[in-house]
Short mmCIF file of C-alpha atoms and ligand atoms in Angstrom, two decimals:
data_model
loop_
_atom_site.label_atom_id
_atom_site.label_comp_id
_atom_site.label_asym_id
_atom_site.label_seq_id
_atom_site.Cartn_x
_atom_site.Cartn_y
_atom_site.Cartn_z
CA UNK A 1 -61.03 29.12 -13.85
CA UNK A 2 -63.73 29.71 -11.32
CA UNK A 3 -67.02 30.50 -12.95
CA UNK A 4 -68.21 34.25 -12.03
CA UNK A 5 -71.92 33.11 -12.12
CA UNK A 6 -71.76 29.94 -9.88
CA UNK A 7 -68.24 29.20 -8.73
CA UNK A 8 -67.95 26.03 -10.36
CA UNK A 9 -64.24 25.52 -11.31
CA UNK A 10 -64.57 23.42 -14.59
CA UNK A 11 -65.18 25.07 -17.94
CA UNK A 12 -64.50 24.57 -21.50
CA UNK A 13 -62.84 26.99 -24.16
CA UNK A 14 -65.36 27.67 -26.86
CA UNK A 15 -63.37 30.42 -28.70
CA UNK A 16 -59.64 31.46 -28.68
CA UNK A 17 -58.15 34.28 -30.74
CA UNK A 18 -55.15 36.70 -30.77
CA UNK A 19 -55.86 40.41 -30.03
CA UNK A 20 -53.65 43.57 -29.77
CA UNK A 21 -51.42 42.65 -32.51
CA UNK A 22 -50.82 39.18 -31.14
CA UNK A 23 -49.81 40.20 -27.68
CA UNK A 24 -52.79 38.78 -25.86
CA UNK A 25 -55.18 35.78 -26.23
CA UNK A 26 -58.78 36.18 -25.73
CA UNK A 27 -60.62 33.01 -24.57
CA UNK A 28 -64.32 32.70 -24.40
CA UNK A 29 -65.14 29.94 -21.89
CA UNK A 30 -68.39 28.21 -21.05
CA UNK A 31 -69.13 26.85 -17.41
CA UNK A 32 -69.71 23.13 -17.33
CA UNK A 33 -72.20 23.47 -14.50
CA UNK A 34 -74.38 26.56 -15.42
CA UNK A 35 -73.38 27.04 -19.17
CA UNK A 36 -72.83 30.67 -18.60
CA UNK A 37 -69.94 32.11 -20.81
CA UNK A 38 -67.31 34.40 -19.66
CA UNK A 39 -63.85 35.88 -21.20
CA UNK A 40 -60.30 35.57 -19.93
CA UNK A 41 -57.12 37.18 -21.52
CA UNK A 42 -53.69 35.65 -21.54
CA UNK A 43 -50.38 37.73 -21.99
CA UNK A 44 -46.67 37.50 -21.56
CA UNK A 45 -45.62 38.79 -18.06
CA UNK A 46 -42.62 40.95 -18.37
CA UNK A 47 -40.08 41.63 -15.58
CA UNK A 48 -40.52 45.24 -14.53
CA UNK A 49 -38.59 47.72 -16.43
CA UNK A 50 -36.46 50.22 -14.26
CA UNK A 51 -35.61 53.64 -15.53
CA UNK A 52 -32.24 55.32 -14.71
CA UNK A 53 -32.71 58.97 -14.46
CA UNK A 54 -29.95 61.59 -15.39
CA UNK A 55 -29.44 62.04 -11.51
CA UNK A 56 -28.54 58.24 -11.34
CA UNK A 57 -31.58 57.59 -9.40
CA UNK A 58 -33.72 54.53 -10.45
CA UNK A 59 -37.47 54.45 -10.73
CA UNK A 60 -40.01 51.91 -12.13
CA UNK A 61 -40.99 52.51 -15.77
CA UNK A 62 -44.40 54.38 -15.82
CA UNK A 63 -46.47 54.27 -18.86
CA UNK A 64 -48.96 56.91 -17.67
CA UNK A 65 -46.10 59.37 -16.87
CA UNK A 66 -44.67 58.92 -20.51
CA UNK A 67 -48.33 59.33 -21.93
CA UNK A 68 -48.71 62.55 -20.19
CA UNK A 69 -45.50 64.08 -21.10
CA UNK A 70 -46.03 63.17 -24.93
CA UNK A 71 -49.65 64.45 -24.40
CA UNK A 72 -48.51 67.78 -23.15
CA UNK A 73 -46.13 68.16 -26.20
CA UNK A 74 -49.13 67.23 -28.51
CA UNK A 75 -51.57 69.83 -26.81
CA UNK A 76 -53.70 71.48 -29.57
CA UNK A 77 -52.08 69.48 -32.26
CA UNK A 78 -53.91 67.11 -34.62
CA UNK A 79 -52.67 64.08 -32.69
CA UNK A 80 -55.30 61.80 -31.12
CA UNK A 81 -54.92 59.94 -27.90
CA UNK A 82 -54.98 56.61 -29.76
CA UNK A 83 -52.06 57.79 -31.85
CA UNK A 84 -50.09 58.63 -28.64
CA UNK A 85 -51.03 55.20 -27.17
CA UNK A 86 -49.75 53.59 -30.32
CA UNK A 87 -46.59 55.68 -30.28
CA UNK A 88 -45.94 54.44 -26.63
CA UNK A 89 -46.91 50.86 -27.65
CA UNK A 90 -43.98 51.08 -30.25
CA UNK A 91 -41.47 52.39 -27.60
CA UNK A 92 -42.43 49.57 -25.15
CA UNK A 93 -42.18 46.89 -28.03
CA UNK A 94 -38.78 48.21 -28.96
CA UNK A 95 -37.65 48.42 -25.11
CA UNK A 96 -39.07 44.79 -24.60
CA UNK A 97 -37.05 43.66 -27.54
CA UNK A 98 -33.71 44.64 -26.13
CA UNK A 99 -34.52 42.31 -23.34
CA UNK A 100 -32.71 44.63 -20.68
CA UNK A 101 -34.53 45.38 -17.60
CA UNK A 102 -33.01 48.77 -17.04
CA UNK A 103 -33.20 51.68 -19.29
CA UNK A 104 -31.88 55.37 -19.20
CA UNK A 105 -34.48 58.03 -19.30
CA UNK A 106 -32.25 59.50 -22.06
CA UNK A 107 -32.78 56.34 -24.29
CA UNK A 108 -36.58 56.58 -23.70
CA UNK A 109 -36.45 60.41 -24.61
CA UNK A 110 -34.41 59.57 -27.79
CA UNK A 111 -37.20 56.92 -28.78
CA UNK A 112 -40.00 59.56 -28.20
CA UNK A 113 -38.30 62.09 -30.16
CA UNK A 114 -37.70 59.65 -33.22
CA UNK A 115 -41.34 58.78 -33.12
CA UNK A 116 -42.62 62.33 -32.60
CA UNK A 117 -40.67 63.64 -35.27
CA UNK A 118 -42.39 61.50 -37.85
CA UNK A 119 -45.76 62.22 -36.27
CA UNK A 120 -45.85 66.13 -35.61
CA UNK A 121 -43.02 68.29 -35.95
CA UNK A 122 -44.34 71.12 -33.53
CA UNK A 123 -44.98 68.37 -31.01
CA UNK A 124 -41.50 67.09 -31.67
CA UNK A 125 -39.79 70.60 -31.00
CA UNK A 126 -41.88 71.12 -27.99
CA UNK A 127 -40.80 67.67 -26.56
CA UNK A 128 -37.26 68.07 -27.42
CA UNK A 129 -37.19 71.65 -25.96
CA UNK A 130 -38.30 70.27 -22.57
CA UNK A 131 -36.51 66.95 -22.73
CA UNK A 132 -33.00 68.38 -23.86
CA UNK A 133 -33.50 71.24 -21.33
CA UNK A 134 -31.51 73.37 -23.82
CA UNK A 135 -28.35 71.83 -22.89
CA UNK A 136 -27.17 71.51 -26.34
CA UNK A 137 -28.48 74.82 -27.57
CA UNK A 138 -26.57 74.87 -30.71
CA UNK A 139 -27.95 71.65 -32.02
CA UNK A 140 -31.20 72.33 -30.84
CA UNK A 141 -31.56 75.81 -32.42
CA UNK A 142 -30.21 74.35 -35.72
CA UNK A 143 -33.09 71.88 -35.70
CA UNK A 144 -35.62 74.62 -34.97
CA UNK A 145 -34.27 76.86 -37.73
CA UNK A 146 -34.49 74.09 -40.22
CA UNK A 147 -37.96 73.29 -39.26
CA UNK A 148 -38.98 76.89 -39.09
CA UNK A 149 -37.55 77.68 -42.71
CA UNK A 150 -39.03 74.18 -43.90
CA UNK A 151 -42.54 75.16 -42.87
CA UNK A 152 -42.01 78.89 -43.55
CA UNK A 153 -43.45 79.72 -40.00
CA UNK A 154 -44.62 83.33 -39.42
CA UNK A 155 -44.06 85.09 -36.17
CA UNK A 156 -47.19 83.76 -34.84
CA UNK A 157 -46.25 80.08 -35.72
CA UNK A 158 -42.90 80.56 -33.77
CA UNK A 159 -44.62 81.84 -30.67
CA UNK A 160 -46.83 78.96 -30.75
CA UNK A 161 -43.79 76.64 -30.62
CA UNK A 162 -42.67 78.31 -27.33
CA UNK A 163 -45.87 78.64 -25.78
CA UNK A 164 -44.81 78.42 -22.04
CA UNK A 165 -47.95 76.49 -21.18
CA UNK A 166 -46.79 73.48 -23.12
CA UNK A 167 -43.62 73.01 -20.71
CA UNK A 168 -43.89 70.07 -18.35
CA UNK A 169 -42.00 69.16 -15.30
CA UNK A 170 -40.20 66.27 -17.03
CA UNK A 171 -36.39 66.30 -16.61
ZN1 ZN B 201 -71.30 28.36 -13.73
#
């Protein structure tokens, strides 16, 4: 690895450790010419994942887009950006575990709903309402009724669930 200070190409590794839950290796290196230290990271390169939309169109998997649509569902909820990042990490791990290079947007949506349901029920209902696009209205309304009766939401709480500002353009 070329030294960022003097461009010399020989170095020695002085420290090596696992980071990000074992998914990357961080190495501290020391230049053999100028003795300056620098850091490199090593990680597994995955084949790019393609997402099949409900229209049949294919598009590359986009982490930022997924973060944004979950973030919209979590607006004003006690869910931090770090929690959303972790949620997406778990989804990506389960997608990588299947070893498929193609996944339907529906499968990703189901994974998000599973995770959100455990994390925040209001965010879950918001995401589900946008994601499912009210196509299975009966099932969806039963789900909402169940959540509403559980939490004993008053009229104000129900209004918050369906705040039109929380809708995204996700389809
Ligand atoms: Zn150097």
